[in-house]
Coordinates of C-alpha atoms in Angstrom, one line a residue:
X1 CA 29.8 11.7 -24.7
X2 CA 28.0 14.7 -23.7
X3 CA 25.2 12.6 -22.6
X4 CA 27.1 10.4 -20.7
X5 CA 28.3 12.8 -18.4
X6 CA 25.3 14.8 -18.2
X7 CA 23.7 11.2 -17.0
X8 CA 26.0 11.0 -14.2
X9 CA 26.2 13.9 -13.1
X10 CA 21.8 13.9 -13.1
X11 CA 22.3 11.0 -11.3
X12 CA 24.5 12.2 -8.7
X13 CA 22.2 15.0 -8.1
X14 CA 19.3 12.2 -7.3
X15 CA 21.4 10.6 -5.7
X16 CA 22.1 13.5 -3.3
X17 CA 18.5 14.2 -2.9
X18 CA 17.6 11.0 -1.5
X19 CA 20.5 11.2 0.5
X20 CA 19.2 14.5 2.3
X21 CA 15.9 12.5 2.7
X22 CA 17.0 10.3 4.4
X23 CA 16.2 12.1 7.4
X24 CA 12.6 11.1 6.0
X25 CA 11.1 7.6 8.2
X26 CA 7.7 7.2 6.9
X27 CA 7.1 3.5 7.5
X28 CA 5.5 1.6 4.4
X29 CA 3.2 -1.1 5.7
X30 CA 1.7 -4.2 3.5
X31 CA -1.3 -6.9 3.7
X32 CA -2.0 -9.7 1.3
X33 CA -5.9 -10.3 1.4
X34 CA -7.6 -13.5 1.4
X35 CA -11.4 -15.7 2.0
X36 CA -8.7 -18.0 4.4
X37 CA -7.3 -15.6 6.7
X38 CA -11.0 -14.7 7.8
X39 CA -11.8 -16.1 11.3
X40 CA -13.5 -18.5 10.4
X41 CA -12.2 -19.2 6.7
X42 CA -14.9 -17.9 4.3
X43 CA -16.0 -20.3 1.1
X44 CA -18.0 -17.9 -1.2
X45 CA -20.9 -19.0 -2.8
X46 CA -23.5 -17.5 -5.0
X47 CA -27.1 -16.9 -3.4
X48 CA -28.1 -20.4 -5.0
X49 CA -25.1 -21.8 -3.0
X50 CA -22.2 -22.9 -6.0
X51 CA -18.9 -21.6 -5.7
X52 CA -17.4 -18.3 -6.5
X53 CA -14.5 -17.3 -7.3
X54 CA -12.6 -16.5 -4.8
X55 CA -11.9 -12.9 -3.6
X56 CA -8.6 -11.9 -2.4
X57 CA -6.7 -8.5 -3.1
X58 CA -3.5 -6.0 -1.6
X59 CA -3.2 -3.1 0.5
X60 CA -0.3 -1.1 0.9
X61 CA 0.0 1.6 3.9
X62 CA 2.1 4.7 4.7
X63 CA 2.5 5.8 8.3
X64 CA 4.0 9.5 7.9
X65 CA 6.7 10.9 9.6
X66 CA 5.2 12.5 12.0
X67 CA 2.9 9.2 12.8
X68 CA -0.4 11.6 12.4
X69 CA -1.6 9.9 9.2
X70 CA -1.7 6.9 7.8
X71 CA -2.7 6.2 4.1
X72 CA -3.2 2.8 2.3
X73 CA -4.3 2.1 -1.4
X74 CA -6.1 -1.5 -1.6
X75 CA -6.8 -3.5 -5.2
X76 CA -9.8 -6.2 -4.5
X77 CA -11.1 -8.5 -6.5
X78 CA -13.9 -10.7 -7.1
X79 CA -15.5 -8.6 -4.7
X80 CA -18.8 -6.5 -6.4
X81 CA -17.8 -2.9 -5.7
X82 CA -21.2 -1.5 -7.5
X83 CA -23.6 -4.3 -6.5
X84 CA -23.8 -4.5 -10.7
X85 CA -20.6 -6.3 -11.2
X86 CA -22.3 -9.8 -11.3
X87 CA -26.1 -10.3 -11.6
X88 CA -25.4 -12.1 -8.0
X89 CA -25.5 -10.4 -4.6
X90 CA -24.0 -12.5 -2.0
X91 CA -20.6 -10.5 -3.1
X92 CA -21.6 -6.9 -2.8
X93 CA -19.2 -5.2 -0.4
X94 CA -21.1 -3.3 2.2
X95 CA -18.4 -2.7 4.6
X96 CA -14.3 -2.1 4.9
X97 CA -12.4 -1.5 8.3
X98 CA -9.0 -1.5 9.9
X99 CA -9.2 -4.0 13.2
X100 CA -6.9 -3.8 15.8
X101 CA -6.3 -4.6 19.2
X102 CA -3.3 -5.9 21.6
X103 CA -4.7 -9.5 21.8
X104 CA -4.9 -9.3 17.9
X105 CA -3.0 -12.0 15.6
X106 CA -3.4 -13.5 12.4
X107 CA -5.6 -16.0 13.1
X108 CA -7.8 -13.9 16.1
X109 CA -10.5 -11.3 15.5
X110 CA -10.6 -8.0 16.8
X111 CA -12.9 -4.5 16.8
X112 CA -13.5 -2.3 14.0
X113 CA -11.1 0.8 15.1
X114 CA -11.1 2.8 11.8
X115 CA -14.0 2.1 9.2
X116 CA -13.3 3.9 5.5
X117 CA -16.5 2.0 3.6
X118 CA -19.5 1.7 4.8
X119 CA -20.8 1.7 8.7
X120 CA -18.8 2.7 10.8
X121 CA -17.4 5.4 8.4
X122 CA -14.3 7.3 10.0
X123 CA -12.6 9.1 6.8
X124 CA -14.5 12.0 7.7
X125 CA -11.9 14.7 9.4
X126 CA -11.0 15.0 6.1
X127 CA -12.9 12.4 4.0
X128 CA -9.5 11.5 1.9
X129 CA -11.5 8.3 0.8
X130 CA -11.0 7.7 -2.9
X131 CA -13.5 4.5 -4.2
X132 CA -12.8 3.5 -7.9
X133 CA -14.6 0.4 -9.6
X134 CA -13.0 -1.8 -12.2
X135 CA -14.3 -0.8 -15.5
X136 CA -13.8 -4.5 -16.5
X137 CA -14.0 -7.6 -14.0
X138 CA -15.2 -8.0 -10.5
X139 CA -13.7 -5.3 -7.7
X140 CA -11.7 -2.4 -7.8
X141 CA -9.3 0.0 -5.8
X142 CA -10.1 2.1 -3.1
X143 CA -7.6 4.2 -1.0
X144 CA -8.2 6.7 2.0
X145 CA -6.0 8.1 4.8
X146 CA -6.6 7.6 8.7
X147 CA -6.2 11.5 10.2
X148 CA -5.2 12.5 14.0
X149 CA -8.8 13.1 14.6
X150 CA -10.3 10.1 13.2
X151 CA -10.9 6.6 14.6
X152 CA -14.1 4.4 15.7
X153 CA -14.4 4.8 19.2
X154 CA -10.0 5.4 19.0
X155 CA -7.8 7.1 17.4
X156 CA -5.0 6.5 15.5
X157 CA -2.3 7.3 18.3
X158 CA -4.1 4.9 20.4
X159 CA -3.7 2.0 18.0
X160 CA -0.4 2.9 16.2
X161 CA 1.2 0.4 18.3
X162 CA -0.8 -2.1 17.5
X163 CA -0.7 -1.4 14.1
X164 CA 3.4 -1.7 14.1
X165 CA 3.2 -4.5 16.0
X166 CA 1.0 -6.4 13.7
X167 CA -1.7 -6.5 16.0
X168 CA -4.1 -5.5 13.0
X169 CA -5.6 -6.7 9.8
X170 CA -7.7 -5.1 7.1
X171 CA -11.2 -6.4 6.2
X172 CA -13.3 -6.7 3.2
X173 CA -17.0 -7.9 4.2
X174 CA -19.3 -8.5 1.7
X175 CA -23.6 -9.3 2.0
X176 CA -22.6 -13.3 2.5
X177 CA -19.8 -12.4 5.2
X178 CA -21.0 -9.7 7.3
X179 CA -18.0 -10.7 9.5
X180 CA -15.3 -10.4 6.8
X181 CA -15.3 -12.3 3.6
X182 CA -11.3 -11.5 2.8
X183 CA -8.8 -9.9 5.2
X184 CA -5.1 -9.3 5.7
X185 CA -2.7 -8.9 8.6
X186 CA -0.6 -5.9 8.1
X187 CA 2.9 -5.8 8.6
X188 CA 5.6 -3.8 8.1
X189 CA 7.1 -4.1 4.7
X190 CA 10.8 -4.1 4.0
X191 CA 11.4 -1.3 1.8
X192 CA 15.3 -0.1 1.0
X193 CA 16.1 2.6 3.1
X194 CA 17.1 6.1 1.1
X195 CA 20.6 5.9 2.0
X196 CA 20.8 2.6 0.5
X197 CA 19.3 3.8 -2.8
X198 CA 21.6 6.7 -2.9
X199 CA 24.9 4.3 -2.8
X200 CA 23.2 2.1 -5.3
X201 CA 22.7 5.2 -7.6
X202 CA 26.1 7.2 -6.9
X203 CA 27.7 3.8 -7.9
X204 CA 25.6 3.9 -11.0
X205 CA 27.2 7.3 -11.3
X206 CA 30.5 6.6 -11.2
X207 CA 29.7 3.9 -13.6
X208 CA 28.5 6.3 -16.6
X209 CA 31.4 8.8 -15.5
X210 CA 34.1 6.3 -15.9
X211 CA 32.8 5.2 -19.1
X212 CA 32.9 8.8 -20.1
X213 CA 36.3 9.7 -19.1
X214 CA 37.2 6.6 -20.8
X215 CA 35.4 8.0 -24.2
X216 CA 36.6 11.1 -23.9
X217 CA 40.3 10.0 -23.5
X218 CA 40.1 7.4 -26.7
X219 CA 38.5 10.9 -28.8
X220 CA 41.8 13.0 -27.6
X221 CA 44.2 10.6 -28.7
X222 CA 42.6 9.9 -31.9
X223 CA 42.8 13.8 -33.2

């Protein structure tokens, strides 16, 4: 019974602290990556010119509260992040970039404003850039943060409305597609907002302290 109550009342403490962070807006962005979205549609191959498998991957972003900083984490795969991943090379990545630009959609092209693999390489004011291999398969993760003072040519205050606007995409280019062998529009992701998680968990909360007063009665009138 003691448990129970202890529960709730953790719960209602959690509950409260997402509450008070609510004041909090980071904005969480998303792109699904794929060889289709590219402008034109890329069809990997192998260097003797049969198929491969298709590469395709995620990226998820967080633009900070401040809008100063935005991170992303991306998972790719079928894509050789070591150039030793498959005995072929037309799927070595040499490159990774955000695009953007006002004229910018899903199925247009745009410049390279913020590269984090590669040439141009921008995640230098710090370099935040994290680049991790699969130990088994084809690809790997890589994540990085775009800073105030970074950007090709830009910087990120320049292109943050574009970015929100979904006038941007991220892009994967490999030795076969030096113009982009996967990318992804990104957009902004619907994510619960805190307050919304706080009522879910206070009702949780009232849940397990119900249930406890309930126990607690049923003891008393059974001494």
């Amino acid at each position: 019974m003691f448990r129970s109550f202890a529960g709730a009342t953790g719960l209602l403490v959690f509950a409260l602290t997402l509450s008070s962070a609510g004041a909090r807006a980071d904005i969480f962005l998303h792109a699904d990556l794929s060889n289709s979205a590219e402008n034109p549609a890329a069809a990997p191959t192998t260097g003797l010119g049969a198929p491969r498998p298709a590469s395709f991957g995620t990226a998820d972003f967080v633009l900070n509260t401040a809008q100063t900083a935005l991170s992303f984490t991306a998972t790719i795969f079928n894509i050789d992040f070591t150039g030793t991943q498959t005995a072929d090379t037309n799927d070595n990545l040499v490159a990774a970039h955000i695009h953007a630009g006002p004229l910018v959609t899903p199925t247009t092209n745009g410049p390279a404003v913020w590269g984090f693999f590669g040439a141009p390489f921008n995640d230098n004011n710090p370099n935040d850039m994290v680049f991790t291999p699969f130990a088994v398969g084809v690809g790997g993760t890589i994540s990085g943060k775009w800073d105030a003072p970074e950007g090709n040519g830009t910087t990120l205050a320049a292109q943050k409305a574009n970015i929100l606007g979904g006038h941007s995409y991220i892009n994967f280019h490999t030795l076969q597609f030096g113009g982009g062998e996967i990318r992804g529009n990104i957009g902004v992701a619907a994510v619960p907002e805190p307050s919304t998680w706080a009522m879910m968990i206070l009702g949780f909360a009232g849940v397990g302290y119900m249930t406890y007063r309930r126990k607690r009665r049923a003891a008393l009138f059974e001494k």
